[in-house]
Every structure is written in structure tokens, then in C-alpha cells.
mmCIF file of N, CA, C and O in Angstrom:
data_model
loop_
_atom_site.group_PDB
_atom_site.id
_atom_site.type_symbol
_atom_site.label_atom_id
_atom_site.label_comp_id
_atom_site.label_asym_id
_atom_site.label_seq_id
_atom_site.Cartn_x
_atom_site.Cartn_y
_atom_site.Cartn_z
ATOM 1 N N MET A 1 10.133 -32.200 28.707
ATOM 2 C CA MET A 1 9.850 -32.683 27.039
ATOM 3 C C MET A 1 8.910 -32.035 26.484
ATOM 4 O O MET A 1 8.672 -31.657 25.261
ATOM 5 N N ILE A 2 7.727 -31.651 27.461
ATOM 6 C CA ILE A 2 6.618 -30.845 26.786
ATOM 7 C C ILE A 2 6.624 -29.439 26.342
ATOM 8 O O ILE A 2 6.107 -28.580 25.485
ATOM 9 N N GLU A 3 7.713 -28.712 26.907
ATOM 10 C CA GLU A 3 8.061 -27.242 27.104
ATOM 11 C C GLU A 3 8.431 -27.335 25.344
ATOM 12 O O GLU A 3 8.453 -26.087 25.073
ATOM 13 N N MET A 4 9.458 -28.112 25.093
ATOM 14 C CA MET A 4 10.393 -28.240 23.960
ATOM 15 C C MET A 4 9.411 -28.622 22.832
ATOM 16 O O MET A 4 9.481 -27.808 21.952
ATOM 17 N N ASN A 5 8.446 -29.283 22.985
ATOM 18 C CA ASN A 5 7.282 -29.584 21.915
ATOM 19 C C ASN A 5 6.384 -28.316 21.855
ATOM 20 O O ASN A 5 6.148 -27.997 20.479
ATOM 21 N N ASN A 6 6.219 -27.469 22.638
ATOM 22 C CA ASN A 6 5.535 -26.118 22.682
ATOM 23 C C ASN A 6 6.499 -25.353 22.119
ATOM 24 O O ASN A 6 6.089 -24.486 21.295
ATOM 25 N N MET A 7 7.628 -25.200 22.305
ATOM 26 C CA MET A 7 8.442 -24.055 21.611
ATOM 27 C C MET A 7 8.355 -24.134 20.089
ATOM 28 O O MET A 7 8.640 -23.808 19.428
ATOM 29 N N ASN A 8 8.700 -25.481 19.878
ATOM 30 C CA ASN A 8 9.019 -26.287 18.580
ATOM 31 C C ASN A 8 7.386 -25.684 17.834
ATOM 32 O O ASN A 8 7.381 -25.603 16.237
ATOM 33 N N GLN A 9 6.347 -26.269 18.160
ATOM 34 C CA GLN A 9 4.983 -25.758 17.505
ATOM 35 C C GLN A 9 5.074 -24.443 17.568
ATOM 36 O O GLN A 9 4.336 -23.491 16.303
ATOM 37 N N MET A 10 5.552 -23.589 18.671
ATOM 38 C CA MET A 10 5.202 -22.209 18.310
ATOM 39 C C MET A 10 6.031 -21.351 17.262
ATOM 40 O O MET A 10 5.875 -20.550 16.554
ATOM 41 N N MET A 11 7.387 -22.233 17.095
ATOM 42 C CA MET A 11 8.505 -21.880 15.950
ATOM 43 C C MET A 11 7.866 -21.913 14.683
ATOM 44 O O MET A 11 7.837 -21.287 13.730
ATOM 45 N N LYS A 12 7.192 -23.129 14.563
ATOM 46 C CA LYS A 12 6.704 -23.259 13.569
ATOM 47 C C LYS A 12 5.397 -22.500 12.931
ATOM 48 O O LYS A 12 4.863 -21.873 11.739
ATOM 49 N N GLN A 13 4.527 -21.880 13.940
ATOM 50 C CA GLN A 13 3.632 -20.831 13.949
ATOM 51 C C GLN A 13 3.948 -19.551 13.313
ATOM 52 O O GLN A 13 3.522 -18.869 12.841
ATOM 53 N N VAL A 14 4.999 -19.382 13.928
ATOM 54 C CA VAL A 14 5.486 -17.690 13.744
ATOM 55 C C VAL A 14 6.165 -17.957 12.083
ATOM 56 O O VAL A 14 6.146 -17.008 11.427
ATOM 57 N N LYS A 15 6.848 -18.808 12.226
ATOM 58 C CA LYS A 15 7.682 -19.093 10.365
ATOM 59 C C LYS A 15 6.187 -19.063 9.647
ATOM 60 O O LYS A 15 6.640 -18.543 8.314
ATOM 61 N N LYS A 16 5.200 -19.359 9.870
ATOM 62 C CA LYS A 16 4.178 -19.752 8.975
ATOM 63 C C LYS A 16 3.533 -18.407 8.434
ATOM 64 O O LYS A 16 3.188 -17.875 7.623
ATOM 65 N N MET A 17 3.375 -17.898 9.926
ATOM 66 C CA MET A 17 3.010 -16.318 10.071
ATOM 67 C C MET A 17 4.338 -15.500 9.209
ATOM 68 O O MET A 17 3.607 -14.730 8.542
ATOM 69 N N GLN A 18 5.049 -15.597 9.325
ATOM 70 C CA GLN A 18 6.118 -14.439 8.390
ATOM 71 C C GLN A 18 6.090 -15.206 6.846
ATOM 72 O O GLN A 18 6.221 -14.118 6.395
ATOM 73 N N GLU A 19 5.949 -16.316 6.512
ATOM 74 C CA GLU A 19 5.648 -16.660 5.167
ATOM 75 C C GLU A 19 4.248 -15.881 4.421
ATOM 76 O O GLU A 19 4.279 -15.587 3.690
ATOM 77 N N GLN A 20 3.180 -15.901 5.359
ATOM 78 C CA GLN A 20 1.987 -15.045 5.018
ATOM 79 C C GLN A 20 2.206 -13.807 4.879
ATOM 80 O O GLN A 20 1.439 -13.102 3.943
ATOM 81 N N MET A 21 2.866 -13.104 5.922
ATOM 82 C CA MET A 21 3.242 -11.553 5.754
ATOM 83 C C MET A 21 3.844 -11.211 4.757
ATOM 84 O O MET A 21 3.734 -10.684 4.093
ATOM 85 N N LEU A 22 5.136 -12.316 4.490
ATOM 86 C CA LEU A 22 5.844 -11.750 2.901
ATOM 87 C C LEU A 22 4.662 -11.994 1.810
ATOM 88 O O LEU A 22 5.048 -11.200 0.474
ATOM 89 N N LYS A 23 4.021 -13.025 1.834
ATOM 90 C CA LYS A 23 2.930 -13.112 0.613
ATOM 91 C C LYS A 23 2.319 -12.395 0.535
ATOM 92 O O LYS A 23 1.998 -11.669 -0.818
ATOM 93 N N ALA A 24 1.516 -11.600 1.604
ATOM 94 C CA ALA A 24 0.685 -10.451 1.109
ATOM 95 C C ALA A 24 1.446 -8.741 1.022
ATOM 96 O O ALA A 24 0.932 -8.380 0.341
ATOM 97 N N GLN A 25 2.601 -9.376 1.824
ATOM 98 C CA GLN A 25 3.256 -7.427 1.132
ATOM 99 C C GLN A 25 3.943 -8.022 -0.432
ATOM 100 O O GLN A 25 3.479 -6.884 -0.801
ATOM 101 N N GLU A 26 4.184 -8.649 -0.764
ATOM 102 C CA GLU A 26 4.446 -9.099 -2.260
ATOM 103 C C GLU A 26 3.017 -8.989 -2.869
ATOM 104 O O GLU A 26 3.187 -8.397 -3.905
ATOM 105 N N GLU A 27 1.511 -9.406 -2.543
ATOM 106 C CA GLU A 27 0.377 -9.482 -3.223
ATOM 107 C C GLU A 27 0.240 -7.401 -3.286
ATOM 108 O O GLU A 27 -0.489 -7.172 -4.296
ATOM 109 N N LEU A 28 0.491 -7.260 -1.797
ATOM 110 C CA LEU A 28 0.192 -5.581 -1.700
ATOM 111 C C LEU A 28 0.822 -4.722 -3.178
ATOM 112 O O LEU A 28 0.282 -3.965 -3.747
ATOM 113 N N GLY A 29 2.084 -5.228 -3.596
ATOM 114 C CA GLY A 29 2.915 -4.530 -4.471
ATOM 115 C C GLY A 29 2.568 -4.616 -5.730
ATOM 116 O O GLY A 29 2.736 -4.019 -6.688
ATOM 117 N N GLU A 30 1.507 -5.525 -5.867
ATOM 118 C CA GLU A 30 0.992 -5.948 -7.297
ATOM 119 C C GLU A 30 -0.521 -5.332 -7.448
ATOM 120 O O GLU A 30 -0.755 -4.953 -8.686
ATOM 121 N N LYS A 31 -0.790 -4.739 -6.291
ATOM 122 C CA LYS A 31 -2.493 -3.694 -6.327
ATOM 123 C C LYS A 31 -2.129 -2.561 -7.107
ATOM 124 O O LYS A 31 -0.938 -2.097 -6.712
ATOM 125 N N VAL A 32 -3.122 -2.147 -7.687
ATOM 126 C CA VAL A 32 -2.734 -0.800 -8.713
ATOM 127 C C VAL A 32 -4.258 -0.044 -7.587
ATOM 128 O O VAL A 32 -5.361 -0.346 -7.685
ATOM 129 N N ILE A 33 -3.558 1.131 -7.048
ATOM 130 C CA ILE A 33 -4.739 2.069 -6.673
ATOM 131 C C ILE A 33 -4.536 3.309 -7.296
ATOM 132 O O ILE A 33 -3.684 3.891 -7.979
ATOM 133 N N GLU A 34 -5.933 4.079 -7.957
ATOM 134 C CA GLU A 34 -6.149 4.987 -8.223
ATOM 135 C C GLU A 34 -6.540 6.173 -7.390
ATOM 136 O O GLU A 34 -7.547 6.008 -6.731
ATOM 137 N N GLY A 35 -5.863 7.415 -7.710
ATOM 138 C CA GLY A 35 -6.339 8.736 -7.111
ATOM 139 C C GLY A 35 -6.614 9.700 -8.169
ATOM 140 O O GLY A 35 -6.583 9.389 -9.283
ATOM 141 N N SER A 36 -7.464 10.552 -7.865
ATOM 142 C CA SER A 36 -8.255 11.670 -8.777
ATOM 143 C C SER A 36 -8.524 13.308 -8.416
ATOM 144 O O SER A 36 -8.020 12.911 -7.152
ATOM 145 N N SER A 37 -8.433 13.674 -8.937
ATOM 146 C CA SER A 37 -8.693 15.242 -8.556
ATOM 147 C C SER A 37 -9.522 15.627 -9.742
ATOM 148 O O SER A 37 -9.310 15.619 -10.594
ATOM 149 N N GLY A 38 -10.047 17.044 -9.534
ATOM 150 C CA GLY A 38 -10.426 17.757 -10.427
ATOM 151 C C GLY A 38 -11.670 16.902 -11.436
ATOM 152 O O GLY A 38 -11.999 17.341 -12.431
ATOM 153 N N GLY A 39 -12.632 16.396 -10.539
ATOM 154 C CA GLY A 39 -13.315 15.786 -11.083
ATOM 155 C C GLY A 39 -12.918 14.393 -12.049
ATOM 156 O O GLY A 39 -13.634 14.338 -12.895
ATOM 157 N N GLY A 40 -11.845 14.222 -11.943
ATOM 158 C CA GLY A 40 -11.125 13.143 -12.812
ATOM 159 C C GLY A 40 -10.353 13.332 -13.804
ATOM 160 O O GLY A 40 -9.858 12.528 -14.656
ATOM 161 N N VAL A 41 -10.017 15.020 -14.079
ATOM 162 C CA VAL A 41 -9.236 15.160 -15.022
ATOM 163 C C VAL A 41 -8.055 14.958 -14.819
ATOM 164 O O VAL A 41 -7.337 14.556 -15.640
ATOM 165 N N VAL A 42 -7.659 14.467 -13.638
ATOM 166 C CA VAL A 42 -5.952 14.288 -13.301
ATOM 167 C C VAL A 42 -6.424 12.858 -12.384
ATOM 168 O O VAL A 42 -6.663 13.257 -11.221
ATOM 169 N N THR A 43 -5.866 11.938 -13.027
ATOM 170 C CA THR A 43 -5.422 10.720 -11.977
ATOM 171 C C THR A 43 -4.235 10.126 -12.194
ATOM 172 O O THR A 43 -3.731 10.604 -13.332
ATOM 173 N N VAL A 44 -3.964 9.345 -10.949
ATOM 174 C CA VAL A 44 -2.657 8.996 -10.620
ATOM 175 C C VAL A 44 -2.850 7.491 -10.086
ATOM 176 O O VAL A 44 -3.876 7.005 -9.345
ATOM 177 N N GLU A 45 -2.076 6.863 -11.069
ATOM 178 C CA GLU A 45 -2.211 4.971 -10.364
ATOM 179 C C GLU A 45 -0.892 5.137 -9.642
ATOM 180 O O GLU A 45 0.234 5.269 -9.892
ATOM 181 N N VAL A 46 -0.554 4.311 -8.016
ATOM 182 C CA VAL A 46 0.401 4.010 -7.830
ATOM 183 C C VAL A 46 -0.071 2.525 -7.476
ATOM 184 O O VAL A 46 -0.797 1.810 -7.138
ATOM 185 N N SER A 47 1.234 1.753 -6.863
ATOM 186 C CA SER A 47 1.291 0.266 -6.195
ATOM 187 C C SER A 47 1.201 0.607 -5.061
ATOM 188 O O SER A 47 0.745 1.483 -4.557
ATOM 189 N N GLY A 48 0.599 -1.051 -4.308
ATOM 190 C CA GLY A 48 0.344 -1.024 -3.305
ATOM 191 C C GLY A 48 1.986 -0.843 -2.394
ATOM 192 O O GLY A 48 1.769 -0.330 -1.273
ATOM 193 N N HIS A 49 2.793 -0.566 -2.952
ATOM 194 C CA HIS A 49 4.324 -0.033 -2.385
ATOM 195 C C HIS A 49 4.236 1.037 -2.783
ATOM 196 O O HIS A 49 5.501 1.681 -2.216
ATOM 197 N N LYS A 50 3.307 2.078 -2.839
ATOM 198 C CA LYS A 50 3.431 3.070 -3.035
ATOM 199 C C LYS A 50 4.424 4.235 -3.967
ATOM 200 O O LYS A 50 5.121 5.186 -4.074
ATOM 201 N N LYS A 51 4.510 2.895 -5.320
ATOM 202 C CA LYS A 51 5.336 3.637 -6.478
ATOM 203 C C LYS A 51 4.394 4.389 -7.451
ATOM 204 O O LYS A 51 3.332 3.444 -7.916
ATOM 205 N N VAL A 52 4.766 5.329 -7.963
ATOM 206 C CA VAL A 52 3.750 6.209 -8.745
ATOM 207 C C VAL A 52 3.913 5.280 -10.344
ATOM 208 O O VAL A 52 5.190 5.306 -10.703
ATOM 209 N N LEU A 53 2.858 4.825 -10.986
ATOM 210 C CA LEU A 53 2.844 3.854 -12.217
ATOM 211 C C LEU A 53 2.510 4.691 -13.271
ATOM 212 O O LEU A 53 3.235 4.927 -14.140
ATOM 213 N N SER A 54 1.799 5.454 -13.187
ATOM 214 C CA SER A 54 1.098 6.619 -14.177
ATOM 215 C C SER A 54 0.387 7.715 -13.482
ATOM 216 O O SER A 54 -0.323 7.609 -12.723
ATOM 217 N N ILE A 55 0.396 8.713 -14.534
ATOM 218 C CA ILE A 55 -0.455 10.284 -14.437
ATOM 219 C C ILE A 55 -0.744 10.640 -15.867
ATOM 220 O O ILE A 55 -0.045 10.445 -16.487
ATOM 221 N N THR A 56 -2.282 10.503 -15.417
ATOM 222 C CA THR A 56 -3.108 10.922 -16.745
ATOM 223 C C THR A 56 -3.881 12.561 -16.453
ATOM 224 O O THR A 56 -4.183 12.613 -15.356
ATOM 225 N N ILE A 57 -3.551 13.170 -17.687
ATOM 226 C CA ILE A 57 -4.062 14.452 -17.474
ATOM 227 C C ILE A 57 -4.837 14.805 -18.552
ATOM 228 O O ILE A 57 -4.395 14.704 -19.843
ATOM 229 N N LYS A 58 -5.989 15.196 -18.522
ATOM 230 C CA LYS A 58 -6.856 15.324 -19.425
ATOM 231 C C LYS A 58 -6.630 16.838 -20.378
ATOM 232 O O LYS A 58 -6.513 17.680 -19.180
ATOM 233 N N PRO A 59 -6.910 16.888 -21.420
ATOM 234 C CA PRO A 59 -6.554 17.781 -21.823
ATOM 235 C C PRO A 59 -7.229 19.151 -21.206
ATOM 236 O O PRO A 59 -6.774 20.339 -21.353
ATOM 237 N N GLU A 60 -8.533 19.244 -20.947
ATOM 238 C CA GLU A 60 -9.390 20.200 -20.366
ATOM 239 C C GLU A 60 -8.671 20.612 -18.879
ATOM 240 O O GLU A 60 -8.863 21.704 -18.494
ATOM 241 N N ALA A 61 -7.878 19.934 -18.609
ATOM 242 C CA ALA A 61 -7.197 20.524 -17.440
ATOM 243 C C ALA A 61 -6.133 21.166 -17.615
ATOM 244 O O ALA A 61 -4.996 22.289 -16.452
ATOM 245 N N VAL A 62 -5.659 21.158 -18.724
ATOM 246 C CA VAL A 62 -4.568 22.398 -18.966
ATOM 247 C C VAL A 62 -4.797 23.633 -19.545
ATOM 248 O O VAL A 62 -5.492 23.627 -20.611
ATOM 249 N N ASP A 63 -4.435 24.470 -18.921
ATOM 250 C CA ASP A 63 -4.690 25.660 -19.159
ATOM 251 C C ASP A 63 -3.600 26.655 -18.928
ATOM 252 O O ASP A 63 -2.792 26.774 -17.876
ATOM 253 N N PRO A 64 -2.547 27.180 -19.739
ATOM 254 C CA PRO A 64 -0.982 27.729 -20.022
ATOM 255 C C PRO A 64 -1.355 29.257 -18.905
ATOM 256 O O PRO A 64 -0.142 29.306 -18.940
ATOM 257 N N ASP A 65 -2.832 29.749 -18.777
ATOM 258 C CA ASP A 65 -2.469 30.605 -17.887
ATOM 259 C C ASP A 65 -2.754 30.778 -16.711
ATOM 260 O O ASP A 65 -2.633 31.234 -15.905
ATOM 261 N N ASP A 66 -2.330 29.088 -16.051
ATOM 262 C CA ASP A 66 -3.291 28.573 -14.863
ATOM 263 C C ASP A 66 -2.402 27.360 -14.645
ATOM 264 O O ASP A 66 -2.722 26.708 -14.270
ATOM 265 N N VAL A 67 -0.833 27.248 -14.981
ATOM 266 C CA VAL A 67 -0.052 26.310 -14.726
ATOM 267 C C VAL A 67 -0.262 25.805 -13.210
ATOM 268 O O VAL A 67 -0.347 24.673 -12.958
ATOM 269 N N GLU A 68 -0.319 26.862 -12.324
ATOM 270 C CA GLU A 68 -0.305 26.379 -10.750
ATOM 271 C C GLU A 68 -1.796 25.564 -10.349
ATOM 272 O O GLU A 68 -1.746 24.702 -9.283
ATOM 273 N N MET A 69 -2.762 25.877 -11.109
ATOM 274 C CA MET A 69 -4.371 24.883 -10.985
ATOM 275 C C MET A 69 -3.463 23.339 -11.263
ATOM 276 O O MET A 69 -4.213 22.687 -10.730
ATOM 277 N N LEU A 70 -2.837 23.309 -12.784
ATOM 278 C CA LEU A 70 -2.814 21.909 -13.157
ATOM 279 C C LEU A 70 -1.706 21.350 -12.191
ATOM 280 O O LEU A 70 -1.725 20.107 -11.651
ATOM 281 N N GLN A 71 -0.770 21.935 -11.527
ATOM 282 C CA GLN A 71 0.318 21.794 -10.569
ATOM 283 C C GLN A 71 -0.209 21.089 -9.459
ATOM 284 O O GLN A 71 -0.313 20.173 -8.587
ATOM 285 N N ASP A 72 -1.403 22.050 -8.990
ATOM 286 C CA ASP A 72 -2.172 21.440 -7.633
ATOM 287 C C ASP A 72 -3.119 20.246 -8.002
ATOM 288 O O ASP A 72 -3.281 19.681 -7.170
ATOM 289 N N LEU A 73 -3.724 20.380 -9.262
ATOM 290 C CA LEU A 73 -4.413 19.287 -9.306
ATOM 291 C C LEU A 73 -3.226 17.645 -9.322
ATOM 292 O O LEU A 73 -4.271 16.721 -8.646
ATOM 293 N N VAL A 74 -2.545 17.634 -9.738
ATOM 294 C CA VAL A 74 -1.855 16.585 -9.691
ATOM 295 C C VAL A 74 -1.328 16.152 -8.533
ATOM 296 O O VAL A 74 -1.417 15.244 -7.935
ATOM 297 N N LEU A 75 -0.953 17.522 -7.488
ATOM 298 C CA LEU A 75 -0.333 17.160 -6.445
ATOM 299 C C LEU A 75 -1.265 16.377 -5.505
ATOM 300 O O LEU A 75 -1.517 15.288 -4.762
ATOM 301 N N THR A 76 -2.698 17.181 -5.668
ATOM 302 C CA THR A 76 -3.795 16.134 -5.071
ATOM 303 C C THR A 76 -4.269 15.156 -5.612
ATOM 304 O O THR A 76 -4.594 14.048 -4.356
ATOM 305 N N ALA A 77 -4.025 14.479 -6.572
ATOM 306 C CA ALA A 77 -4.598 13.424 -7.364
ATOM 307 C C ALA A 77 -3.371 12.324 -6.536
ATOM 308 O O ALA A 77 -3.911 11.289 -6.531
ATOM 309 N N VAL A 78 -1.830 12.706 -6.826
ATOM 310 C CA VAL A 78 -1.201 11.846 -6.207
ATOM 311 C C VAL A 78 -1.068 11.670 -4.595
ATOM 312 O O VAL A 78 -1.163 10.652 -4.235
ATOM 313 N N ASN A 79 -1.502 12.704 -3.983
ATOM 314 C CA ASN A 79 -1.726 12.710 -2.403
ATOM 315 C C ASN A 79 -2.798 11.549 -2.112
ATOM 316 O O ASN A 79 -2.781 10.842 -1.111
ATOM 317 N N ASP A 80 -3.955 12.044 -3.187
ATOM 318 C CA ASP A 80 -4.998 11.006 -2.964
ATOM 319 C C ASP A 80 -4.552 9.527 -3.249
ATOM 320 O O ASP A 80 -5.068 8.821 -2.262
ATOM 321 N N ALA A 81 -4.241 9.167 -4.340
ATOM 322 C CA ALA A 81 -3.829 7.746 -4.055
ATOM 323 C C ALA A 81 -2.759 7.627 -3.377
ATOM 324 O O ALA A 81 -2.932 6.035 -2.726
ATOM 325 N N LEU A 82 -1.926 7.917 -2.879
ATOM 326 C CA LEU A 82 -1.236 7.813 -1.824
ATOM 327 C C LEU A 82 -1.725 7.494 -0.314
ATOM 328 O O LEU A 82 -1.482 6.313 0.455
ATOM 329 N N SER A 83 -2.496 7.873 -0.555
ATOM 330 C CA SER A 83 -3.505 7.890 0.990
ATOM 331 C C SER A 83 -4.367 6.300 0.783
ATOM 332 O O SER A 83 -4.585 5.781 1.716
ATOM 333 N N LYS A 84 -4.961 6.263 -0.324
ATOM 334 C CA LYS A 84 -5.419 5.072 -0.836
ATOM 335 C C LYS A 84 -4.757 4.075 -0.312
ATOM 336 O O LYS A 84 -4.991 2.772 0.187
ATOM 337 N N ALA A 85 -3.224 4.136 -0.699
ATOM 338 C CA ALA A 85 -2.507 2.950 -0.649
ATOM 339 C C ALA A 85 -2.148 2.541 0.506
ATOM 340 O O ALA A 85 -1.784 1.349 0.912
ATOM 341 N N ASP A 86 -1.890 3.623 1.568
ATOM 342 C CA ASP A 86 -1.316 3.838 3.000
ATOM 343 C C ASP A 86 -2.878 2.895 3.561
ATOM 344 O O ASP A 86 -3.044 2.025 4.474
ATOM 345 N N GLU A 87 -3.970 3.121 3.427
ATOM 346 C CA GLU A 87 -5.085 2.791 3.858
ATOM 347 C C GLU A 87 -5.305 1.301 3.280
ATOM 348 O O GLU A 87 -5.709 0.505 4.232
ATOM 349 N N LEU A 88 -4.979 0.764 2.408
ATOM 350 C CA LEU A 88 -4.855 -0.525 1.682
ATOM 351 C C LEU A 88 -3.980 -1.002 2.229
ATOM 352 O O LEU A 88 -3.960 -2.610 3.186
ATOM 353 N N ALA A 89 -2.569 -0.861 2.614
ATOM 354 C CA ALA A 89 -1.670 -1.666 3.291
ATOM 355 C C ALA A 89 -2.134 -1.899 4.538
ATOM 356 O O ALA A 89 -1.922 -2.734 5.537
ATOM 357 N N ASN A 90 -2.629 -0.691 5.673
ATOM 358 C CA ASN A 90 -2.941 -0.613 6.669
ATOM 359 C C ASN A 90 -3.887 -2.074 6.893
ATOM 360 O O ASN A 90 -3.968 -2.787 7.753
ATOM 361 N N ASN A 91 -5.326 -2.320 5.812
ATOM 362 C CA ASN A 91 -6.364 -3.553 6.102
ATOM 363 C C ASN A 91 -5.496 -4.316 5.553
ATOM 364 O O ASN A 91 -5.782 -5.265 6.357
ATOM 365 N N ASP A 92 -4.753 -4.674 4.881
ATOM 366 C CA ASP A 92 -3.860 -5.863 4.341
ATOM 367 C C ASP A 92 -3.079 -6.447 5.243
ATOM 368 O O ASP A 92 -3.089 -7.498 5.620
ATOM 369 N N MET A 93 -2.109 -5.595 5.984
ATOM 370 C CA MET A 93 -1.467 -5.890 6.636
ATOM 371 C C MET A 93 -1.525 -5.826 8.214
ATOM 372 O O MET A 93 -1.241 -6.367 9.179
ATOM 373 N N GLY A 94 -3.052 -5.361 8.696
ATOM 374 C CA GLY A 94 -3.266 -5.018 9.838
ATOM 375 C C GLY A 94 -3.561 -6.319 10.640
ATOM 376 O O GLY A 94 -3.339 -6.677 11.997
ATOM 377 N N LYS A 95 -4.452 -7.167 9.557
ATOM 378 C CA LYS A 95 -4.492 -8.553 9.844
ATOM 379 C C LYS A 95 -3.636 -9.461 10.814
ATOM 380 O O LYS A 95 -3.866 -10.225 11.630
ATOM 381 N N PHE A 96 -2.031 -9.008 10.481
ATOM 382 C CA PHE A 96 -0.957 -9.713 10.917
ATOM 383 C C PHE A 96 -0.105 -9.177 12.453
ATOM 384 O O PHE A 96 -0.072 -9.675 12.856
ATOM 385 N N THR A 97 -0.918 -7.658 12.530
ATOM 386 C CA THR A 97 -0.203 -7.065 13.508
ATOM 387 C C THR A 97 -1.275 -6.589 14.560
ATOM 388 O O THR A 97 -0.559 -5.646 15.223
ATOM 389 N N GLY A 98 -2.524 -6.531 14.272
ATOM 390 C CA GLY A 98 -3.490 -6.333 15.102
ATOM 391 C C GLY A 98 -3.996 -4.814 15.177
ATOM 392 O O GLY A 98 -4.161 -4.426 16.333
ATOM 393 N N GLY A 99 -3.632 -4.225 14.340
ATOM 394 C CA GLY A 99 -3.536 -2.890 14.070
ATOM 395 C C GLY A 99 -2.624 -1.887 14.347
ATOM 396 O O GLY A 99 -2.397 -0.990 14.445
ATOM 397 N N MET A 100 -1.510 -2.706 14.938
ATOM 398 C CA MET A 100 -0.110 -2.071 15.499
ATOM 399 C C MET A 100 0.438 -1.575 14.579
ATOM 400 O O MET A 100 0.871 -2.341 13.117
ATOM 401 N N LYS A 101 1.078 -0.465 13.938
ATOM 402 C CA LYS A 101 1.706 0.212 13.406
ATOM 403 C C LYS A 101 3.494 -0.466 13.598
ATOM 404 O O LYS A 101 4.038 0.294 14.910
ATOM 405 N N ILE A 102 4.287 -1.025 12.748
ATOM 406 C CA ILE A 102 5.163 -1.743 13.173
ATOM 407 C C ILE A 102 6.102 -1.017 12.159
ATOM 408 O O ILE A 102 6.087 -1.432 10.873
ATOM 409 N N PRO A 103 7.128 0.222 12.679
ATOM 410 C CA PRO A 103 7.818 0.711 11.592
ATOM 411 C C PRO A 103 8.927 -0.186 10.432
ATOM 412 O O PRO A 103 9.509 -1.198 10.961
ATOM 413 N N GLY A 104 8.950 -0.300 9.495
ATOM 414 C CA GLY A 104 9.570 -0.826 8.469
ATOM 415 C C GLY A 104 8.936 -1.942 8.276
ATOM 416 O O GLY A 104 9.689 -2.348 6.681
ATOM 417 N N LEU A 105 7.531 -2.274 8.440
ATOM 418 C CA LEU A 105 6.729 -3.609 7.869
ATOM 419 C C LEU A 105 6.076 -3.078 6.446
ATOM 420 O O LEU A 105 5.913 -3.138 5.764
ATOM 421 N N PHE A 106 5.181 -1.764 6.487
ATOM 422 C CA PHE A 106 4.801 -1.030 5.779
ATOM 423 C C PHE A 106 4.168 -0.011 5.796
ATOM 424 O O PHE A 106 4.749 0.596 6.756
#
């Protein structure tokens, strides 16, 4: 009988942890992370779920004779934002996984 009580208690704890993880994942999606490049002439905002929300390009970043530089600035800003989003996800969700990366979780 004691083992059954322990099993029930463990299942309750697992369910509570699952609920906390789902809430943390939902909250992560509501967070906005900003990446930038070129000293802030290009900024990109992404959600905690790594969805690009906005790209802002200041006029001084636009040089019709050097489109490649603008492309590089946008790429760098996007990668900066996504890298920060990964870091945020690892910090927020890592408390549930003990730092282990579980495929498909985040």
C-alpha cells in the first residue's frame, strides 16, 4: 500500500511539473528579444519561440551602391536575435531539464 501511495504522489509531482513546463513555454513565446547590428542601424525582434516579429532598418543603413552590406547587417541582426532567444529558452526551460537539451522541447 505504501508503494501505491508513493506512486500516486510521484504522478502528482510529474503532472505539476508538466503544467509548469507548459506555462513556462507559453510565457517564453510572449517574450520579445531584440538583436541588432551595425551599431543599431538594423534591429530585429523575435519571440521566445524564435518567430521574427519585426525588422527595423534606419535610413543610414541603406546604400544603393552596397546592397550586400545591408543584407549582411540584416542577417547578423537576425542571427543575434535568434541566438539570444536560444539563450533565453535554455535559461527559462533549463530549470526543468537540469540543463539537458531534450529534442522537441525547446
